[in-house]
Amino acid sequence: QVQVVESGGGVVQPGRSLRLSCVASGFTFSSYGMHWVRQAPGKGLEWVAAIWHDATNKYYADSVKGRFIISRDNSKNTLYLQLNSLRAEDTALYYCAREDESVMDVWGRGTTVTVSS
Amino acid sequence: DIVVTQSPDSLAVSLGERATINCKSSQSLLYSSDNKNYLAWYQQKPGQPPKLLIYWASARQTGVPDRFSGSGSGTDFTLTISSLQAEDVAVYYCQQYYSTPRTFGRGTRVEVK
């Protein structure tokens, strides 16, 4: 079935880095744009970044611009999010989502990132 | 950035009664070239990821019960649950996808009265 599965979260100290992965299955990954969305504990949804199906365009929220990098490997059906210079306020559950007809229609269960000393 | 404002923050509705959630955007989400409103509604139950309910402001996602409906155009939108069921207890978010950054409302928590 159509699904995306995130991994790579963990506990990391402020200022350190982490790379999240999102493996897609059940659909032609290379045909779809992809997004990362995060949710801080007890809070709402915050869009983080997006990438076109062919990686020619990438977009970031101001809160992560210059620190996070979105990328993809279509040969591996995998989306990535490189998190650098992490801050306490980056602590959240990070979701990967597929974009179809501009809307995020398939979401993973998320991977948790905790930034703490 | 487009600001999306939801109201109310929470509401309690009796089983079988109607629930109405409002969403207002800081600018029109109606794209003139295709006459579509770039507004979606998501449902998030505790411990689960968001689930797409409505897109293009009023199109129901496959498999979503027809008690869920979306309406509105331009800057004002509404999600209606016509007859609340126990399984509808969740937080509901609206989101604009007219422009980047994609922005979400703060969410509306729906509970059973």
PDB file of C-alpha atoms in Angstrom:
ATOM      1  CA  GLN A   1       0.000   0.000   0.000  1.00  0.00           C
ATOM      2  CA  VAL A   2       0.977   3.624  -0.338  1.00  0.00           C
ATOM      3  CA  GLN A   3       3.060   4.663   2.641  1.00  0.00           C
ATOM      4  CA  VAL A   4       5.984   6.689   3.873  1.00  0.00           C
ATOM      5  CA  VAL A   5       8.073   5.737   6.895  1.00  0.00           C
ATOM      6  CA  GLU A   6      10.322   8.161   8.742  1.00  0.00           C
ATOM      7  CA  SER A   7      13.427   7.305  10.749  1.00  0.00           C
ATOM      8  CA  GLY A   8      16.573   8.861  12.123  1.00  0.00           C
ATOM      9  CA  GLY A   9      15.219  10.802  15.059  1.00  0.00           C
ATOM     10  CA  GLY A  10      16.844  10.818  18.465  1.00  0.00           C
ATOM     11  CA  VAL A  11      18.211  12.883  21.314  1.00  0.00           C
ATOM     12  CA  VAL A  12      20.898  15.351  20.332  1.00  0.00           C
ATOM     13  CA  GLN A  13      22.705  18.213  22.020  1.00  0.00           C
ATOM     14  CA  PRO A  14      22.160  21.813  20.948  1.00  0.00           C
ATOM     15  CA  GLY A  15      24.359  22.781  18.046  1.00  0.00           C
ATOM     16  CA  ARG A  16      24.731  19.228  16.782  1.00  0.00           C
ATOM     17  CA  SER A  17      23.350  17.633  13.618  1.00  0.00           C
ATOM     18  CA  LEU A  18      20.982  14.842  12.683  1.00  0.00           C
ATOM     19  CA  ARG A  19      19.724  13.375   9.421  1.00  0.00           C
ATOM     20  CA  LEU A  20      16.170  12.174   9.028  1.00  0.00           C
ATOM     21  CA  SER A  21      15.079   9.733   6.348  1.00  0.00           C
ATOM     22  CA  CYS A  22      11.712   8.936   4.836  1.00  0.00           C
ATOM     23  CA  VAL A  23      11.311   5.805   2.746  1.00  0.00           C
ATOM     24  CA  ALA A  24       8.390   5.699   0.335  1.00  0.00           C
ATOM     25  CA  SER A  25       6.635   2.629  -1.014  1.00  0.00           C
ATOM     26  CA  GLY A  26       3.549   1.764  -3.013  1.00  0.00           C
ATOM     27  CA  PHE A  27       3.831   4.681  -5.425  1.00  0.00           C
ATOM     28  CA  THR A  28       6.236   6.152  -7.972  1.00  0.00           C
ATOM     29  CA  PHE A  29       8.310   8.282  -5.621  1.00  0.00           C
ATOM     30  CA  SER A  30      10.069  10.174  -8.398  1.00  0.00           C
ATOM     31  CA  SER A  31       6.753  11.600  -9.617  1.00  0.00           C
ATOM     32  CA  TYR A  32       5.811  13.410  -6.422  1.00  0.00           C
ATOM     33  CA  GLY A  33       6.886  16.435  -4.494  1.00  0.00           C
ATOM     34  CA  MET A  34       7.547  15.810  -0.821  1.00  0.00           C
ATOM     35  CA  HIS A  35       7.336  17.780   2.409  1.00  0.00           C
ATOM     36  CA  TRP A  36       8.556  17.748   5.970  1.00  0.00           C
ATOM     37  CA  VAL A  37       6.165  18.997   8.642  1.00  0.00           C
ATOM     38  CA  ARG A  38       6.890  19.070  12.362  1.00  0.00           C
ATOM     39  CA  GLN A  39       4.854  19.180  15.523  1.00  0.00           C
ATOM     40  CA  ALA A  40       6.342  20.309  18.813  1.00  0.00           C
ATOM     41  CA  PRO A  41       5.035  18.495  21.898  1.00  0.00           C
ATOM     42  CA  GLY A  42       1.436  19.507  22.543  1.00  0.00           C
ATOM     43  CA  LYS A  43       1.492  22.045  19.727  1.00  0.00           C
ATOM     44  CA  GLY A  44       0.135  22.424  16.207  1.00  0.00           C
ATOM     45  CA  LEU A  45       1.565  21.603  12.816  1.00  0.00           C
ATOM     46  CA  GLU A  46       4.430  23.598  11.318  1.00  0.00           C
ATOM     47  CA  TRP A  47       5.510  23.189   7.716  1.00  0.00           C
ATOM     48  CA  VAL A  48       9.301  22.840   7.501  1.00  0.00           C
ATOM     49  CA  ALA A  49      10.455  22.203   3.942  1.00  0.00           C
ATOM     50  CA  ALA A  50       9.451  20.949   0.512  1.00  0.00           C
ATOM     51  CA  ILE A  51      11.177  19.567  -2.550  1.00  0.00           C
ATOM     52  CA  TRP A  52       9.983  19.058  -6.094  1.00  0.00           C
ATOM     53  CA  HIS A  53       9.754  15.600  -7.577  1.00  0.00           C
ATOM     54  CA  ASP A  54      13.031  16.088  -9.453  1.00  0.00           C
ATOM     55  CA  ALA A  55      14.743  18.121  -6.695  1.00  0.00           C
ATOM     56  CA  THR A  56      15.069  21.158  -8.957  1.00  0.00           C
ATOM     57  CA  ASN A  57      13.359  23.355  -6.391  1.00  0.00           C
ATOM     58  CA  LYS A  58      13.503  23.369  -2.600  1.00  0.00           C
ATOM     59  CA  TYR A  59      11.674  25.549  -0.108  1.00  0.00           C
ATOM     60  CA  TYR A  60      12.158  26.194   3.600  1.00  0.00           C
ATOM     61  CA  ALA A  61      10.381  27.797   6.504  1.00  0.00           C
ATOM     62  CA  ASP A  62      12.160  30.891   7.765  1.00  0.00           C
ATOM     63  CA  SER A  63      12.660  29.158  11.124  1.00  0.00           C
ATOM     64  CA  VAL A  64      14.958  26.539   9.567  1.00  0.00           C
ATOM     65  CA  LYS A  65      16.377  28.312   6.526  1.00  0.00           C
ATOM     66  CA  GLY A  66      20.166  28.084   6.471  1.00  0.00           C
ATOM     67  CA  ARG A  67      20.208  25.258   9.029  1.00  0.00           C
ATOM     68  CA  PHE A  68      18.129  22.449   7.480  1.00  0.00           C
ATOM     69  CA  ILE A  69      18.619  20.868   4.071  1.00  0.00           C
ATOM     70  CA  ILE A  70      15.996  18.842   2.243  1.00  0.00           C
ATOM     71  CA  SER A  71      17.104  16.343  -0.386  1.00  0.00           C
ATOM     72  CA  ARG A  72      15.999  13.148  -2.051  1.00  0.00           C
ATOM     73  CA  ASP A  73      17.376  10.076  -3.771  1.00  0.00           C
ATOM     74  CA  ASN A  74      14.806   8.872  -6.265  1.00  0.00           C
ATOM     75  CA  SER A  75      16.814   5.704  -6.954  1.00  0.00           C
ATOM     76  CA  LYS A  76      16.310   4.761  -3.294  1.00  0.00           C
ATOM     77  CA  ASN A  77      12.750   6.111  -2.921  1.00  0.00           C
ATOM     78  CA  THR A  78      14.043   8.150  -0.017  1.00  0.00           C
ATOM     79  CA  LEU A  79      13.565  11.693   1.219  1.00  0.00           C
ATOM     80  CA  TYR A  80      16.020  13.281   3.639  1.00  0.00           C
ATOM     81  CA  LEU A  81      16.155  16.186   6.018  1.00  0.00           C
ATOM     82  CA  GLN A  82      19.573  17.231   7.297  1.00  0.00           C
ATOM     83  CA  LEU A  83      19.177  19.113  10.563  1.00  0.00           C
ATOM     84  CA  ASN A  84      22.191  21.275  11.471  1.00  0.00           C
ATOM     85  CA  SER A  85      22.856  23.708  14.311  1.00  0.00           C
ATOM     86  CA  LEU A  86      19.972  22.245  16.242  1.00  0.00           C
ATOM     87  CA  ARG A  87      18.195  24.309  18.871  1.00  0.00           C
ATOM     88  CA  ALA A  88      15.871  23.396  21.706  1.00  0.00           C
ATOM     89  CA  GLU A  89      12.964  24.820  19.714  1.00  0.00           C
ATOM     90  CA  ASP A  90      13.584  22.219  16.983  1.00  0.00           C
ATOM     91  CA  THR A  91      12.355  19.526  19.380  1.00  0.00           C
ATOM     92  CA  ALA A  92       9.373  17.972  17.633  1.00  0.00           C
ATOM     93  CA  LEU A  93       7.837  15.013  15.887  1.00  0.00           C
ATOM     94  CA  TYR A  94       8.904  15.276  12.249  1.00  0.00           C
ATOM     95  CA  TYR A  95       6.501  14.025   9.603  1.00  0.00           C
ATOM     96  CA  CYS A  96       7.194  13.271   5.979  1.00  0.00           C
ATOM     97  CA  ALA A  97       4.284  13.841   3.591  1.00  0.00           C
ATOM     98  CA  ARG A  98       3.643  13.241  -0.088  1.00  0.00           C
ATOM     99  CA  GLU A  99       2.230  16.030  -2.222  1.00  0.00           C
ATOM    100  CA  ASP A 100      -0.395  15.170  -4.799  1.00  0.00           C
ATOM    101  CA  GLU A 101      -2.188  17.919  -6.750  1.00  0.00           C
ATOM    102  CA  SER A 102      -0.524  20.423  -4.391  1.00  0.00           C
ATOM    103  CA  VAL A 103      -1.989  18.901  -1.226  1.00  0.00           C
ATOM    104  CA  MET A 104      -0.281  16.669   1.347  1.00  0.00           C
ATOM    105  CA  ASP A 105      -2.217  13.458   1.013  1.00  0.00           C
ATOM    106  CA  VAL A 106      -0.041  10.720   2.521  1.00  0.00           C
ATOM    107  CA  TRP A 107       1.676  11.144   5.884  1.00  0.00           C
ATOM    108  CA  GLY A 108       4.030   8.949   7.848  1.00  0.00           C
ATOM    109  CA  ARG A 109       3.835   8.337  11.586  1.00  0.00           C
ATOM    110  CA  GLY A 110       6.788  10.603  12.211  1.00  0.00           C
ATOM    111  CA  THR A 111      10.166  10.448  13.928  1.00  0.00           C
ATOM    112  CA  THR A 112      10.948  12.285  17.142  1.00  0.00           C
ATOM    113  CA  VAL A 113      13.802  14.740  17.492  1.00  0.00           C
ATOM    114  CA  THR A 114      14.725  15.942  20.968  1.00  0.00           C
ATOM    115  CA  VAL A 115      17.326  18.655  21.356  1.00  0.00           C
ATOM    116  CA  SER A 116      18.622  18.752  24.887  1.00  0.00           C
ATOM    117  CA  SER A 117      21.887  19.089  26.740  1.00  0.00           C
TER     118      SER A 117
ATOM    119  CA  ASP B   1       3.255  34.839   4.483  1.00  0.00           C
ATOM    120  CA  ILE B   2      -0.423  33.923   4.460  1.00  0.00           C
ATOM    121  CA  VAL B   3      -1.843  33.755   7.965  1.00  0.00           C
ATOM    122  CA  VAL B   4      -4.579  31.194   8.552  1.00  0.00           C
ATOM    123  CA  THR B   5      -6.804  31.751  11.575  1.00  0.00           C
ATOM    124  CA  GLN B   6      -9.084  29.043  12.907  1.00  0.00           C
ATOM    125  CA  SER B   7     -11.978  29.370  15.290  1.00  0.00           C
ATOM    126  CA  PRO B   8     -12.955  28.270  17.808  1.00  0.00           C
ATOM    127  CA  ASP B   9      -9.950  26.787  19.575  1.00  0.00           C
ATOM    128  CA  SER B  10     -12.165  24.038  20.904  1.00  0.00           C
ATOM    129  CA  LEU B  11     -15.779  22.978  20.888  1.00  0.00           C
ATOM    130  CA  ALA B  12     -17.879  20.344  22.568  1.00  0.00           C
ATOM    131  CA  VAL B  13     -20.782  18.882  20.626  1.00  0.00           C
ATOM    132  CA  SER B  14     -23.322  16.237  21.548  1.00  0.00           C
ATOM    133  CA  LEU B  15     -23.257  13.003  19.607  1.00  0.00           C
ATOM    134  CA  GLY B  16     -25.386  13.329  16.483  1.00  0.00           C
ATOM    135  CA  GLU B  17     -25.217  17.118  16.508  1.00  0.00           C
ATOM    136  CA  ARG B  18     -23.496  19.426  14.062  1.00  0.00           C
ATOM    137  CA  ALA B  19     -19.960  20.739  14.542  1.00  0.00           C
ATOM    138  CA  THR B  20     -18.732  23.759  12.630  1.00  0.00           C
ATOM    139  CA  ILE B  21     -15.153  24.990  12.399  1.00  0.00           C
ATOM    140  CA  ASN B  22     -14.146  28.210  10.717  1.00  0.00           C
ATOM    141  CA  CYS B  23     -10.956  29.152   8.938  1.00  0.00           C
ATOM    142  CA  LYS B  24     -10.021  32.592   7.693  1.00  0.00           C
ATOM    143  CA  SER B  25      -6.982  33.439   5.596  1.00  0.00           C
ATOM    144  CA  SER B  26      -5.181  36.769   5.413  1.00  0.00           C
ATOM    145  CA  GLN B  27      -5.480  36.785   1.637  1.00  0.00           C
ATOM    146  CA  SER B  28      -7.610  35.087  -0.958  1.00  0.00           C
ATOM    147  CA  LEU B  29      -6.866  31.423  -1.609  1.00  0.00           C
ATOM    148  CA  LEU B  30      -8.837  31.443  -4.846  1.00  0.00           C
ATOM    149  CA  TYR B  31      -6.489  31.042  -7.796  1.00  0.00           C
ATOM    150  CA  SER B  32      -8.001  32.825 -10.777  1.00  0.00           C
ATOM    151  CA  SER B  33      -6.408  30.639 -13.432  1.00  0.00           C
ATOM    152  CA  ASP B  34      -8.151  27.465 -12.283  1.00  0.00           C
ATOM    153  CA  ASN B  35     -10.930  28.869 -10.055  1.00  0.00           C
ATOM    154  CA  LYS B  36      -9.854  26.613  -7.191  1.00  0.00           C
ATOM    155  CA  ASN B  37      -9.479  27.462  -3.526  1.00  0.00           C
ATOM    156  CA  TYR B  38      -6.144  26.182  -2.237  1.00  0.00           C
ATOM    157  CA  LEU B  39      -7.399  25.176   1.199  1.00  0.00           C
ATOM    158  CA  ALA B  40      -7.286  21.764   2.876  1.00  0.00           C
ATOM    159  CA  TRP B  41      -8.636  20.309   6.119  1.00  0.00           C
ATOM    160  CA  TYR B  42      -6.881  17.652   8.174  1.00  0.00           C
ATOM    161  CA  GLN B  43      -7.986  15.529  11.100  1.00  0.00           C
ATOM    162  CA  GLN B  44      -5.502  14.444  13.749  1.00  0.00           C
ATOM    163  CA  LYS B  45      -6.462  11.919  16.385  1.00  0.00           C
ATOM    164  CA  PRO B  46      -4.286  11.440  19.492  1.00  0.00           C
ATOM    165  CA  GLY B  47      -1.066   9.616  18.712  1.00  0.00           C
ATOM    166  CA  GLN B  48      -1.734   9.596  14.980  1.00  0.00           C
ATOM    167  CA  PRO B  49      -0.464  11.612  12.019  1.00  0.00           C
ATOM    168  CA  PRO B  50      -2.738  14.108  10.302  1.00  0.00           C
ATOM    169  CA  LYS B  51      -5.234  12.672   7.858  1.00  0.00           C
ATOM    170  CA  LEU B  52      -6.389  14.587   4.797  1.00  0.00           C
ATOM    171  CA  LEU B  53     -10.157  15.104   4.865  1.00  0.00           C
ATOM    172  CA  ILE B  54     -10.918  17.895   2.396  1.00  0.00           C
ATOM    173  CA  TYR B  55      -8.953  19.567  -0.394  1.00  0.00           C
ATOM    174  CA  TRP B  56      -9.768  22.364  -2.855  1.00  0.00           C
ATOM    175  CA  ALA B  57     -11.882  23.647   0.067  1.00  0.00           C
ATOM    176  CA  SER B  58     -14.767  21.264  -0.628  1.00  0.00           C
ATOM    177  CA  ALA B  59     -13.527  18.042  -2.263  1.00  0.00           C
ATOM    178  CA  ARG B  60     -13.757  15.066   0.061  1.00  0.00           C
ATOM    179  CA  GLN B  61     -10.777  12.740   0.113  1.00  0.00           C
ATOM    180  CA  THR B  62     -11.489   9.137  -0.867  1.00  0.00           C
ATOM    181  CA  GLY B  63     -12.849   7.162   2.057  1.00  0.00           C
ATOM    182  CA  VAL B  64     -13.847  10.160   4.145  1.00  0.00           C
ATOM    183  CA  PRO B  65     -17.423   9.850   5.434  1.00  0.00           C
ATOM    184  CA  ASP B  66     -19.931  12.195   3.823  1.00  0.00           C
ATOM    185  CA  ARG B  67     -20.816  13.724   7.190  1.00  0.00           C
ATOM    186  CA  PHE B  68     -17.652  15.785   6.661  1.00  0.00           C
ATOM    187  CA  SER B  69     -18.049  18.695   4.274  1.00  0.00           C
ATOM    188  CA  GLY B  70     -16.064  21.776   3.403  1.00  0.00           C
ATOM    189  CA  SER B  71     -17.343  25.065   2.066  1.00  0.00           C
ATOM    190  CA  GLY B  72     -16.285  28.632   1.444  1.00  0.00           C
ATOM    191  CA  SER B  73     -14.240  30.605  -1.019  1.00  0.00           C
ATOM    192  CA  GLY B  74     -11.692  33.372  -1.088  1.00  0.00           C
ATOM    193  CA  THR B  75     -10.746  34.028   2.511  1.00  0.00           C
ATOM    194  CA  ASP B  76     -13.499  32.343   4.546  1.00  0.00           C
ATOM    195  CA  PHE B  77     -13.948  28.619   4.866  1.00  0.00           C
ATOM    196  CA  THR B  78     -15.877  26.159   6.998  1.00  0.00           C
ATOM    197  CA  LEU B  79     -15.549  22.506   7.920  1.00  0.00           C
ATOM    198  CA  THR B  80     -18.824  20.935   8.988  1.00  0.00           C
ATOM    199  CA  ILE B  81     -19.387  17.597  10.653  1.00  0.00           C
ATOM    200  CA  SER B  82     -23.094  17.101  10.114  1.00  0.00           C
ATOM    201  CA  SER B  83     -23.675  14.470  12.800  1.00  0.00           C
ATOM    202  CA  LEU B  84     -20.826  14.050  15.259  1.00  0.00           C
ATOM    203  CA  GLN B  85     -19.721  10.497  15.948  1.00  0.00           C
ATOM    204  CA  ALA B  86     -17.510   9.364  18.821  1.00  0.00           C
ATOM    205  CA  GLU B  87     -14.703   8.557  16.394  1.00  0.00           C
ATOM    206  CA  ASP B  88     -14.638  12.173  15.211  1.00  0.00           C
ATOM    207  CA  VAL B  89     -13.035  13.355  18.444  1.00  0.00           C
ATOM    208  CA  ALA B  90      -9.815  14.916  17.193  1.00  0.00           C
ATOM    209  CA  VAL B  91      -8.008  18.133  16.422  1.00  0.00           C
ATOM    210  CA  TYR B  92      -8.843  19.631  13.047  1.00  0.00           C
ATOM    211  CA  TYR B  93      -6.483  21.852  11.086  1.00  0.00           C
ATOM    212  CA  CYS B  94      -6.988  23.963   8.013  1.00  0.00           C
ATOM    213  CA  GLN B  95      -4.019  24.630   5.753  1.00  0.00           C
ATOM    214  CA  GLN B  96      -3.432  26.879   2.795  1.00  0.00           C
ATOM    215  CA  TYR B  97      -1.407  25.603  -0.115  1.00  0.00           C
ATOM    216  CA  TYR B  98      -1.805  28.685  -2.277  1.00  0.00           C
ATOM    217  CA  SER B  99       1.751  29.764  -1.577  1.00  0.00           C
ATOM    218  CA  THR B 100       4.935  28.821   0.223  1.00  0.00           C
ATOM    219  CA  PRO B 101       5.402  28.736   3.144  1.00  0.00           C
ATOM    220  CA  ARG B 102       2.442  26.445   3.534  1.00  0.00           C
ATOM    221  CA  THR B 103       0.678  27.568   6.691  1.00  0.00           C
ATOM    222  CA  PHE B 104      -1.651  25.781   9.057  1.00  0.00           C
ATOM    223  CA  GLY B 105      -4.278  27.088  11.400  1.00  0.00           C
ATOM    224  CA  ARG B 106      -3.651  26.535  15.106  1.00  0.00           C
ATOM    225  CA  GLY B 107      -6.155  23.724  15.233  1.00  0.00           C
ATOM    226  CA  THR B 108      -9.609  23.173  16.700  1.00  0.00           C
ATOM    227  CA  ARG B 109     -10.157  20.466  19.275  1.00  0.00           C
ATOM    228  CA  VAL B 110     -13.519  18.730  18.924  1.00  0.00           C
ATOM    229  CA  GLU B 111     -14.878  16.846  21.905  1.00  0.00           C
ATOM    230  CA  VAL B 112     -18.120  15.140  22.830  1.00  0.00           C
ATOM    231  CA  LYS B 113     -20.376  17.091  25.157  1.00  0.00           C
TER     232      LYS B 113
END
